[in-house]
mmCIF file of C-alpha atoms and ligand atoms in Angstrom:
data_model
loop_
_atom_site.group_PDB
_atom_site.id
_atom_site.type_symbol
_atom_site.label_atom_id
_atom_site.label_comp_id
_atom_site.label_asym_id
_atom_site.label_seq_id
_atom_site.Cartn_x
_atom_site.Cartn_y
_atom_site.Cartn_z
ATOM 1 C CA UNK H 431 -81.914 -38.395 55.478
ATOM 2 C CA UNK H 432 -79.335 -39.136 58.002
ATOM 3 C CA UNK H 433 -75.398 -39.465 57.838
ATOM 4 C CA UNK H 434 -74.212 -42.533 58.648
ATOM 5 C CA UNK H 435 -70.681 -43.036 60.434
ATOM 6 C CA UNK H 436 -68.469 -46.261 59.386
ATOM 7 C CA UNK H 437 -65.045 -46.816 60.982
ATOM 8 C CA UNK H 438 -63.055 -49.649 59.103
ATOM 9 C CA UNK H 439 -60.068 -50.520 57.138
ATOM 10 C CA UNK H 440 -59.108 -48.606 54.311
ATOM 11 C CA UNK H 441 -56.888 -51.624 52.567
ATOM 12 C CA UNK H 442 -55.066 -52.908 49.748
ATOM 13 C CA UNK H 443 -55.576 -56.686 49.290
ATOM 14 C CA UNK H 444 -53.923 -59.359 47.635
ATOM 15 C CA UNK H 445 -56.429 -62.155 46.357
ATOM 16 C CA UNK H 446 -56.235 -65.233 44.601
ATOM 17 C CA UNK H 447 -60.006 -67.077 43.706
ATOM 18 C CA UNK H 448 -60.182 -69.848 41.000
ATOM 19 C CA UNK H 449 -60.855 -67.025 38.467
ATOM 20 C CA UNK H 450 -57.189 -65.159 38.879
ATOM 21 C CA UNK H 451 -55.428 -63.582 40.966
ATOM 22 C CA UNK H 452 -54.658 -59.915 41.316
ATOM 23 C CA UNK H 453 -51.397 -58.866 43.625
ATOM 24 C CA UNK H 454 -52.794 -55.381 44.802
ATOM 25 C CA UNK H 455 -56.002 -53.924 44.575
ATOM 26 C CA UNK H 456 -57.961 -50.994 46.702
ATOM 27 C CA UNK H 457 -59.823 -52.703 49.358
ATOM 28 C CA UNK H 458 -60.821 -52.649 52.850
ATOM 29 C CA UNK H 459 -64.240 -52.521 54.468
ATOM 30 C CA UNK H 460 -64.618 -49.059 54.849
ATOM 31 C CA UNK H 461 -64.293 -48.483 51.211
ATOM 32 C CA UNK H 462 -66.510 -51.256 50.053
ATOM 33 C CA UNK H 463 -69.431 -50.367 52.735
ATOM 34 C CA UNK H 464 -68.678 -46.138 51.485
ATOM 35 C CA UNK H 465 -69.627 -47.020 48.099
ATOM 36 C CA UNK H 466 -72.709 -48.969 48.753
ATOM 37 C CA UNK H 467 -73.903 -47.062 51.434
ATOM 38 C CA UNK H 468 -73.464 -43.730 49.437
ATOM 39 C CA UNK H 469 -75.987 -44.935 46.646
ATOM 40 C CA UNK H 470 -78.407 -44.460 49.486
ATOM 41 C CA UNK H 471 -76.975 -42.026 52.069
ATOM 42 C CA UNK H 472 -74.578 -39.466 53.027
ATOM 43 C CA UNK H 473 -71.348 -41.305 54.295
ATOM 44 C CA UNK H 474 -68.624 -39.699 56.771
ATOM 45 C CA UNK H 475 -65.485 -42.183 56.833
ATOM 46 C CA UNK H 476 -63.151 -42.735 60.309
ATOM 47 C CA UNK H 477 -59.820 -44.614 59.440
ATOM 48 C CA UNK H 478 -56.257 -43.930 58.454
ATOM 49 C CA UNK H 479 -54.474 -44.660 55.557
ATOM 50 C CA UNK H 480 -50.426 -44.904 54.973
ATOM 51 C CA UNK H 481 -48.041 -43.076 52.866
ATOM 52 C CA UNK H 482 -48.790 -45.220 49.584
ATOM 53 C CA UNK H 483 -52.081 -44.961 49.525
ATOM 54 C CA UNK H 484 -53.096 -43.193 46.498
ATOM 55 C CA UNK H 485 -55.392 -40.045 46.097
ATOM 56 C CA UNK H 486 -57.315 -41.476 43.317
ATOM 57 C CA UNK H 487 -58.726 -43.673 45.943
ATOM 58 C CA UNK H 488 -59.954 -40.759 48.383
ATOM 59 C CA UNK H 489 -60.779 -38.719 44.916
ATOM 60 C CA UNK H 490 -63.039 -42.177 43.952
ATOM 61 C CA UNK H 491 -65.158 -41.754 47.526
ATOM 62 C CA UNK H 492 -64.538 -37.720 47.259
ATOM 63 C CA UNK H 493 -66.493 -37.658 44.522
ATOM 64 C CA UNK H 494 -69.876 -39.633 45.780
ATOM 65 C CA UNK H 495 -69.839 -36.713 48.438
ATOM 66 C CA UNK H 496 -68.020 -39.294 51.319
ATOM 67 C CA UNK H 497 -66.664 -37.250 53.914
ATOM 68 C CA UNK H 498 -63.323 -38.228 54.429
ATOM 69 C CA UNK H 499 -62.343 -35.742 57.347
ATOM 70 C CA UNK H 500 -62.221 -38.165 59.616
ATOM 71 C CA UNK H 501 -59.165 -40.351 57.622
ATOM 72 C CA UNK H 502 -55.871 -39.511 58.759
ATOM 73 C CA UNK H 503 -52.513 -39.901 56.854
ATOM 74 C CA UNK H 504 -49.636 -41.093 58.790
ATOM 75 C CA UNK H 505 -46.386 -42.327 58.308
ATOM 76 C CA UNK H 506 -46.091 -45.955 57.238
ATOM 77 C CA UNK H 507 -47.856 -48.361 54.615
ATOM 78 C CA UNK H 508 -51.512 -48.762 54.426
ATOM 79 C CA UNK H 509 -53.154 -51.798 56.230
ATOM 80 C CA UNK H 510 -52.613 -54.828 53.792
ATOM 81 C CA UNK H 511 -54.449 -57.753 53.323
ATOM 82 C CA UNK H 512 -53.476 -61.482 51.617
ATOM 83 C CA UNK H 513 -56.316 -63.885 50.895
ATOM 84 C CA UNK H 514 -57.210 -66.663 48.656
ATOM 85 C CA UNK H 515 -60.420 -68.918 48.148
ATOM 86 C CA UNK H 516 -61.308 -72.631 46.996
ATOM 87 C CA UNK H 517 -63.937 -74.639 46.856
ATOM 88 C CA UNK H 518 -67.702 -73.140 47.122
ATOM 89 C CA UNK H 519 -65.697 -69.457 47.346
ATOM 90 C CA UNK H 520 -68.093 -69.185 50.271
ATOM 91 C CA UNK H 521 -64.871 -68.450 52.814
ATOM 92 C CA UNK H 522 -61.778 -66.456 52.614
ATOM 93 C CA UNK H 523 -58.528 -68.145 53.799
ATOM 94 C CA UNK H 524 -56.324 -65.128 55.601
ATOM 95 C CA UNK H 525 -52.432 -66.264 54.303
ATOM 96 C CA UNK H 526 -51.295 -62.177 55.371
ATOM 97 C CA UNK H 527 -52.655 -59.557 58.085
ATOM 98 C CA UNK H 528 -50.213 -56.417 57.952
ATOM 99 C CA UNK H 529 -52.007 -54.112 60.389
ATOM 100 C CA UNK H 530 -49.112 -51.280 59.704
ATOM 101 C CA UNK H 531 -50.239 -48.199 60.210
ATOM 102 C CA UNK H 532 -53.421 -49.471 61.932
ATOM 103 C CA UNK H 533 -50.816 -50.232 64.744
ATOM 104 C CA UNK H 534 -50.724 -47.152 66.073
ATOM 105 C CA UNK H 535 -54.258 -45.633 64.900
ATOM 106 C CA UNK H 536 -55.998 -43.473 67.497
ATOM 107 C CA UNK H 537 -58.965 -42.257 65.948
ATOM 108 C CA UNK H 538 -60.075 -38.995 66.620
ATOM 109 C CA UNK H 539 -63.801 -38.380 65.118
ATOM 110 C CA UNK H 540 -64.198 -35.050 63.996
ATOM 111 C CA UNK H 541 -66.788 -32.640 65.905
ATOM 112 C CA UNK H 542 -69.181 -32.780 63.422
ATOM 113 C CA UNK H 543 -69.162 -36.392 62.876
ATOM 114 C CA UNK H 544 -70.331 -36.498 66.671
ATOM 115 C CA UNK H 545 -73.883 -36.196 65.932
ATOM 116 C CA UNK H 546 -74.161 -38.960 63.861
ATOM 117 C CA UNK H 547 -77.761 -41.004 64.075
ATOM 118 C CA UNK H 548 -76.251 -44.082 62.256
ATOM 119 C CA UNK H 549 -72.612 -45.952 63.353
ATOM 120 C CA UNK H 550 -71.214 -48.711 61.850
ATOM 121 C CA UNK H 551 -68.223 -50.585 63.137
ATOM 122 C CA UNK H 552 -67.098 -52.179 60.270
ATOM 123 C CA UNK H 553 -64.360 -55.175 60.501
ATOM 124 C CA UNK H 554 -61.632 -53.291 62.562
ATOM 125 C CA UNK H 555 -59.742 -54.255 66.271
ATOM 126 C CA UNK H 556 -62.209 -54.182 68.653
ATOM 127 C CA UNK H 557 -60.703 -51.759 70.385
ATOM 128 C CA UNK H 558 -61.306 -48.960 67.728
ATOM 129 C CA UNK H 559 -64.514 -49.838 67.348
ATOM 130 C CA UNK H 560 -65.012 -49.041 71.165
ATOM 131 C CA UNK H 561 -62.764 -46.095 70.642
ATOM 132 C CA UNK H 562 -65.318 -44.820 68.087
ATOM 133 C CA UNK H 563 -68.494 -45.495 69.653
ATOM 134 C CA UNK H 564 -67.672 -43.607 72.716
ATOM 135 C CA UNK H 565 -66.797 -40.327 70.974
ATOM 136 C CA UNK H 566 -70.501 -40.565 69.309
ATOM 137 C CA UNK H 567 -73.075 -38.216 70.769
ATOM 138 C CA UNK H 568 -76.838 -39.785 70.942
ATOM 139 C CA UNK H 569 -76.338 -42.666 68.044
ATOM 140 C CA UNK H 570 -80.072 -43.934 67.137
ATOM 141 C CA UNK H 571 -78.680 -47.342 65.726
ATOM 142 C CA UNK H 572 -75.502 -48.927 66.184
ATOM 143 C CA UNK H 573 -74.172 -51.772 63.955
ATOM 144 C CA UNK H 574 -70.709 -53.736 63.722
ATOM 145 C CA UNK H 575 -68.715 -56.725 61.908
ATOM 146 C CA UNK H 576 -65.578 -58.705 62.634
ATOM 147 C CA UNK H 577 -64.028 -61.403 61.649
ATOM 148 C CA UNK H 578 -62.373 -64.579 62.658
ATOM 149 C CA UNK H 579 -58.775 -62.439 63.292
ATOM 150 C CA UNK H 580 -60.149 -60.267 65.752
ATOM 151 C CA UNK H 581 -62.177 -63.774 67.128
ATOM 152 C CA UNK H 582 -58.931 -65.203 67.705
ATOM 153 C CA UNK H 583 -56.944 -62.423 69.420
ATOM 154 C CA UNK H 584 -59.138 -59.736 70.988
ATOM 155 C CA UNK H 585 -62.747 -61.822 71.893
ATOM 156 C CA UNK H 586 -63.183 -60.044 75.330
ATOM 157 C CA UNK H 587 -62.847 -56.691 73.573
ATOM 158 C CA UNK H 588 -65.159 -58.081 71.055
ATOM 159 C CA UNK H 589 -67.811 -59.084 73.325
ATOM 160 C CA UNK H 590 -67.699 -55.493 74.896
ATOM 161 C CA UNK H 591 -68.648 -54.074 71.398
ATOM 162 C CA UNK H 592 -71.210 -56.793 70.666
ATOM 163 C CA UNK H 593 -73.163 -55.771 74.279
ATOM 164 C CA UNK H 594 -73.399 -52.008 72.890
ATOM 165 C CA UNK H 595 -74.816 -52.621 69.003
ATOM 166 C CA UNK H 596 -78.240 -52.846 67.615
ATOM 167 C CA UNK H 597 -77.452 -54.991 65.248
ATOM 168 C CA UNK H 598 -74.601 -57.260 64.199
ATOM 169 C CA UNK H 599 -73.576 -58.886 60.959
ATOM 170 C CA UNK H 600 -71.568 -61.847 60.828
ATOM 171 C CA UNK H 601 -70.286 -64.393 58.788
ATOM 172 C CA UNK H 602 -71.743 -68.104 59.962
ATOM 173 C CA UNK H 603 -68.752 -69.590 60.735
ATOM 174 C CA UNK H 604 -67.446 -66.606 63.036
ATOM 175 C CA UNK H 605 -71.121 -66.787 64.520
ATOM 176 C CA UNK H 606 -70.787 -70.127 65.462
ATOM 177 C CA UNK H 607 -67.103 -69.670 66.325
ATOM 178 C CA UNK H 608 -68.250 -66.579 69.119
ATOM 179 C CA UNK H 609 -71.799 -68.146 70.286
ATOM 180 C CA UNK H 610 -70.595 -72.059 70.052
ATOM 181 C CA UNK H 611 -73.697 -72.338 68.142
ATOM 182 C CA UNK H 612 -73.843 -75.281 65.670
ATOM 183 C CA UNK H 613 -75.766 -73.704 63.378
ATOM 184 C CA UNK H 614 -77.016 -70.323 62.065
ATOM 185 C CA UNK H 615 -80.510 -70.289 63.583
ATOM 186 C CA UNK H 616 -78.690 -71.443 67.321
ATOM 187 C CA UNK H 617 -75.874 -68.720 66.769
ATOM 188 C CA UNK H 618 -77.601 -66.039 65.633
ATOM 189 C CA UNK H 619 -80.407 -66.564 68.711
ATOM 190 C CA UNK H 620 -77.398 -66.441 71.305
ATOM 191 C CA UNK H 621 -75.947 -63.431 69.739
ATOM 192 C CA UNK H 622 -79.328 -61.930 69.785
ATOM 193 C CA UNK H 623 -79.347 -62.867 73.564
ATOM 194 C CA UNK H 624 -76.115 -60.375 73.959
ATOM 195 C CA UNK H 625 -77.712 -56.983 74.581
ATOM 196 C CA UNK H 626 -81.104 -57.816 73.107
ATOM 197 C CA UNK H 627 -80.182 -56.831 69.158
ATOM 198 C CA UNK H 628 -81.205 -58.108 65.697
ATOM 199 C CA UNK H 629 -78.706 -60.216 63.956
ATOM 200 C CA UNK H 630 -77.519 -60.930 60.180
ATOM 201 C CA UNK H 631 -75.790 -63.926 59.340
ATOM 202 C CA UNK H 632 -74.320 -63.912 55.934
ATOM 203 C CA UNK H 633 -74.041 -67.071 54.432
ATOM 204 C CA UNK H 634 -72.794 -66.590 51.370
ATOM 205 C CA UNK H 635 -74.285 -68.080 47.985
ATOM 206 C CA UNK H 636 -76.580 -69.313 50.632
ATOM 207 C CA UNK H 637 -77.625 -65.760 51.743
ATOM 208 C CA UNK H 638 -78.589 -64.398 55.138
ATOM 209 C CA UNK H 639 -80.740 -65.162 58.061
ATOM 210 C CA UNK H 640 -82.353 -62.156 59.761
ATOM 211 C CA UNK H 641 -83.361 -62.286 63.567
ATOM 212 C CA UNK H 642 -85.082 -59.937 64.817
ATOM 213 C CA UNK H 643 -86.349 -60.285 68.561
ATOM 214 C CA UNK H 644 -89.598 -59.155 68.293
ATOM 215 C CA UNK H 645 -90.323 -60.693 64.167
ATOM 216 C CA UNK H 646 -88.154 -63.720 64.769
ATOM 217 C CA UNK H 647 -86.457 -65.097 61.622
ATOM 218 C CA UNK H 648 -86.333 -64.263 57.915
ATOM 219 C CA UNK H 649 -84.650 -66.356 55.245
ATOM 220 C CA UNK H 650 -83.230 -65.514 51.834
ATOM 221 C CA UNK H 651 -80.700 -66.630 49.579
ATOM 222 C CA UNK H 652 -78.536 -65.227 47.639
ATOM 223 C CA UNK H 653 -79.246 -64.072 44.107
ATOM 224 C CA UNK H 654 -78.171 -66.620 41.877
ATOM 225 C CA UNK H 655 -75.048 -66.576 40.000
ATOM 226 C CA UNK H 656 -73.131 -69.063 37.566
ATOM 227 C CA UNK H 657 -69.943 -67.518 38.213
ATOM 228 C CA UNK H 658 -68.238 -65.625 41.011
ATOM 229 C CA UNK H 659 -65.142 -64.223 40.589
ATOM 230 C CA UNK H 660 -63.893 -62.522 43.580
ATOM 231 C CA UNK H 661 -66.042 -62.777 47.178
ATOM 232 C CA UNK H 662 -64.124 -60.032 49.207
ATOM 233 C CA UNK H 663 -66.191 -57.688 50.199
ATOM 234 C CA UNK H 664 -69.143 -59.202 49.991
ATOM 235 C CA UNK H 665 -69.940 -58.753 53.546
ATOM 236 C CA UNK H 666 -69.120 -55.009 53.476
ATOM 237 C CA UNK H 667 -71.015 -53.937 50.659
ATOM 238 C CA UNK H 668 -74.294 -56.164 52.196
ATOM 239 C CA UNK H 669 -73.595 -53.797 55.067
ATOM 240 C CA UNK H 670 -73.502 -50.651 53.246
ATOM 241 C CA UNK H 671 -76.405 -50.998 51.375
ATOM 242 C CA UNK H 672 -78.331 -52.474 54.659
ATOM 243 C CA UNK H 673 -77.132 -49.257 56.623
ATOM 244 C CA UNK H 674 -77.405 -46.618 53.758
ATOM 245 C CA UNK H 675 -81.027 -47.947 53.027
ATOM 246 C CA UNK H 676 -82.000 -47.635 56.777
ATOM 247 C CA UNK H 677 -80.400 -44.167 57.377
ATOM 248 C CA UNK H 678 -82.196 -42.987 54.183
ATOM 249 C CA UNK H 679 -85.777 -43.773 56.211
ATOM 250 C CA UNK H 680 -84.288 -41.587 58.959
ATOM 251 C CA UNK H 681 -86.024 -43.526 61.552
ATOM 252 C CA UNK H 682 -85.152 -46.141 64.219
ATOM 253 C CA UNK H 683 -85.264 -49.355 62.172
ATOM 254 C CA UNK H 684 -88.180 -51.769 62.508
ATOM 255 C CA UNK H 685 -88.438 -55.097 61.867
ATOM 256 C CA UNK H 686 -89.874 -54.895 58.063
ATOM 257 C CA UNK H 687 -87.266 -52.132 57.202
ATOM 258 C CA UNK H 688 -84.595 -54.812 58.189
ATOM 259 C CA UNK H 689 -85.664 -56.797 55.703
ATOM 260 C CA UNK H 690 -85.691 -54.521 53.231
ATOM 261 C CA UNK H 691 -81.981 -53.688 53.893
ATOM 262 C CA UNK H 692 -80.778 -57.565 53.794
ATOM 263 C CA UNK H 693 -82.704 -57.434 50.346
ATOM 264 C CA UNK H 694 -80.960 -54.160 49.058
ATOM 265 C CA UNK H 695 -77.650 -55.903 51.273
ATOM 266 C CA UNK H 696 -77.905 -59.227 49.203
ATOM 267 C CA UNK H 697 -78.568 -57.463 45.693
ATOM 268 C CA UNK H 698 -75.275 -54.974 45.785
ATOM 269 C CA UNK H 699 -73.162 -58.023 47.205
ATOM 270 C CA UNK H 700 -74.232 -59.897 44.239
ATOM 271 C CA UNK H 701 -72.637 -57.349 41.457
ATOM 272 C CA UNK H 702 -69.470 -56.862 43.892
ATOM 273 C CA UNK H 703 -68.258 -60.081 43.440
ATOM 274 C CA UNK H 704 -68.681 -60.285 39.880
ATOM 275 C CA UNK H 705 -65.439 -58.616 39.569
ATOM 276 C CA UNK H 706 -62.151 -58.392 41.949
ATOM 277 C CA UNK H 707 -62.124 -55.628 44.651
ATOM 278 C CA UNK H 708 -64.234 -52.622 44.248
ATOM 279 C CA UNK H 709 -64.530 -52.725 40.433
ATOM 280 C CA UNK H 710 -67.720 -53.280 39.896
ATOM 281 C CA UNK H 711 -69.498 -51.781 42.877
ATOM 282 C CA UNK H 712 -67.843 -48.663 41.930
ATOM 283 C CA UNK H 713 -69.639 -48.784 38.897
ATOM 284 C CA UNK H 714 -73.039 -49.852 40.050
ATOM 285 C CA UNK H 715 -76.191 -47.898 39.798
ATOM 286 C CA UNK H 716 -79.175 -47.492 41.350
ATOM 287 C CA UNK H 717 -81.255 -49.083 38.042
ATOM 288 C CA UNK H 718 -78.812 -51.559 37.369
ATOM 289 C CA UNK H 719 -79.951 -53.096 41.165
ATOM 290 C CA UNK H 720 -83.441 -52.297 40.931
ATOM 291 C CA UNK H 721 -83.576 -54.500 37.668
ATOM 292 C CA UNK H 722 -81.478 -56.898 39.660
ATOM 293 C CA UNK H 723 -84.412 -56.105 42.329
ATOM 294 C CA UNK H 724 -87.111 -57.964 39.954
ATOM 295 C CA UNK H 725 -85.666 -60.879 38.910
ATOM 296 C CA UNK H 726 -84.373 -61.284 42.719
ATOM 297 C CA UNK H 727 -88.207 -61.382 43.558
ATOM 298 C CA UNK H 728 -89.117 -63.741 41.245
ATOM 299 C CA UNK H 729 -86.271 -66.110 42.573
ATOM 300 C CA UNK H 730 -88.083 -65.961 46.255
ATOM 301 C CA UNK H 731 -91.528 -65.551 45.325
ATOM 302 C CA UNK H 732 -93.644 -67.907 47.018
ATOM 303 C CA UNK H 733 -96.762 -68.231 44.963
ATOM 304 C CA UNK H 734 -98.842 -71.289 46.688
HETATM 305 P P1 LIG G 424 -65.396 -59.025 53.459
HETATM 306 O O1 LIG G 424 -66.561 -58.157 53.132
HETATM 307 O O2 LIG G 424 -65.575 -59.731 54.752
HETATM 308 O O3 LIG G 424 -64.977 -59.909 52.316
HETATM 309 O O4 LIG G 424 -64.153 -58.019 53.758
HETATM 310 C C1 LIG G 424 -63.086 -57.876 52.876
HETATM 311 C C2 LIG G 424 -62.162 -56.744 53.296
HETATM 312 O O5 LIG G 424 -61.808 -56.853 54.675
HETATM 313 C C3 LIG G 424 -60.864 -56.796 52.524
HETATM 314 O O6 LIG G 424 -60.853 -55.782 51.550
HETATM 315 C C4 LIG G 424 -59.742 -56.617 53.574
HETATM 316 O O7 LIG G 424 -58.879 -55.556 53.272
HETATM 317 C C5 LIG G 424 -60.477 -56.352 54.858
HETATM 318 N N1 LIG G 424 -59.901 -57.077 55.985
HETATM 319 C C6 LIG G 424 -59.393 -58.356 56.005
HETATM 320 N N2 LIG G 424 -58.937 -58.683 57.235
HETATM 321 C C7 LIG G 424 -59.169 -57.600 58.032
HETATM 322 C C8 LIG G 424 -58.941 -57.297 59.418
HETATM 323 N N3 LIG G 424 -58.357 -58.193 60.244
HETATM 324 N N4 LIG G 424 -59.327 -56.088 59.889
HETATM 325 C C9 LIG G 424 -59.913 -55.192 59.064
HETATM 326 N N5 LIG G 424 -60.147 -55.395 57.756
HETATM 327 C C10 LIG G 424 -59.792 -56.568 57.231
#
């Protein structure tokens, strides 16, 4: 098995969905992907946190054996996030980004993070993500996020990080918004096209399209749910799973064991957003989503 590296934002968030709202909850990408990957892998965490964040959240990742010697503690509040969602829930509207003490962040990776096989650059500044990258050794597979924030204000940077990853995983709308694509087959070809990679587009209670240069496409929705009550983190915990899965076969990633992460990807996204922030995920296990795991194959079985 192989360690696998994720730089991101260690948050609280404020989020209102048409089930409730709560006014501060743990969140952030890099805790969301920690606990999903961590059902599958060893995780080592790069980020900082502020003053008020509170050791019951390190203790929460401490305790799934997350190393967390690569999260600094400065002075200042933890990065904090405002969001609501209408409608289909299939989009989060940003109302606050307080970077605070992301602002300032240089991360430093710890010596023996360095050999890490598997990177993730979860949804951080480009810049960081860069920062990261550069201080890994001999990385075997490379992925990254964003979002339409970092779209808007750093897209050179952005591009930079999207010619250096093996695979990317994107919302459809920020897809479409990078590539001009007009849909998710034409976006995720032209972000394939940047630097030869495989691309996920998550598409919410639509699911994912996989490209794959060499295998092409592969299609899935979501599993089905009556009720959602909280998206965030959706996207991070597909990409935990999808990255702890692969660095548990310890192997560069083919085609087929893609697919078998955006499976794994879709299922743990589907019990995170039965509850707000990391509830529920942090309560998930490994039989709980392989029962999930059946009925999900029944939903896509194609028996003609
Ligand atoms: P998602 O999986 O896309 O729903 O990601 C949700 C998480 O992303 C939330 O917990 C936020 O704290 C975090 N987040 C929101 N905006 C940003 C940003 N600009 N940079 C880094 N993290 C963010």
């Amino acid at each position: 098995m192989s360690e696998v590296l994720v730089i991101g934002s260690l948050a609280y968030d404020a989020i209102s969905t048409p089930a409730g709202k709560v006014d501060r909850t743990l969140g952030g990408s890099a805790n969301y992907f920690s606990l999903a990957a961590s059902m599958w892998s060893q995780v080592r965490v790069v980020g900082v946190v502020g003053e008020d964040y509170e050791a019951s959240a390190l203790k929460m990742l401490e305790s799934r054996k997350v190393d967390l010697s690569g999260v600094q503690k400065q002075a200042g509040k933890t990065f904090f996030w405002k969001g609501r969602y209408e409608g289909s829930l299939n989009e989060a509207i940003t109302e606050v980004t307080d970077l605070n003490v992301f602002e300032s962040f240089n991360p430093v990776i710890p010596d023996q993070f360095k050999d890490s096989k598997f990177v993730f650059l979860a949804n951080i500044a480009p810049h960081l993500q860069l920062e990261v990258l550069s201080q890994v050794k001999e990385p075997l597979f490379v992925g990254m996020d964003t979002m339409n924030f970092w779209i808007q204000s750093a897209l050179p940077k952005l591009k930079e990080v999207l010619a250096k990853v093996d695979v990317v995983l994107i919302n459809e709308t920020e897809a479409q918004a990078i590539t001009g694509g007009h849909n998710a087959i034409q976006a995720a070809e032209r972000l394939s096209k940047m630097g030869e990679k495989s691309v996920v587009i998550k598409r919410g209670e639509y699911g994912f399209v996989l490209y794959h240069p060499q295998d092409g496409f592969h299609i899935l929705p979501a599993f089905p749910l009556p009720t959602v009550v909280d998206p965030t983190g959706a996207g991070d915990s597909f990409a935990g799973a999808f990255f702890g899965y692969l660095a548990s076969l310890n192997r560069k990633p083919s085609g087929l064991d893609l697919r078998q992460a955006c499976k794994l990807g879709t299922l743990t996204a589907s019990f995170t957003i039965q509850d707000f922030g990391v509830k529920r995920l942090s309560e998930l296990t490994q039989n709980e989503l392989l029962r999930r795991g059946e009925v999900y194959k029944n939903v896509v079985e194609m028996r003609s």
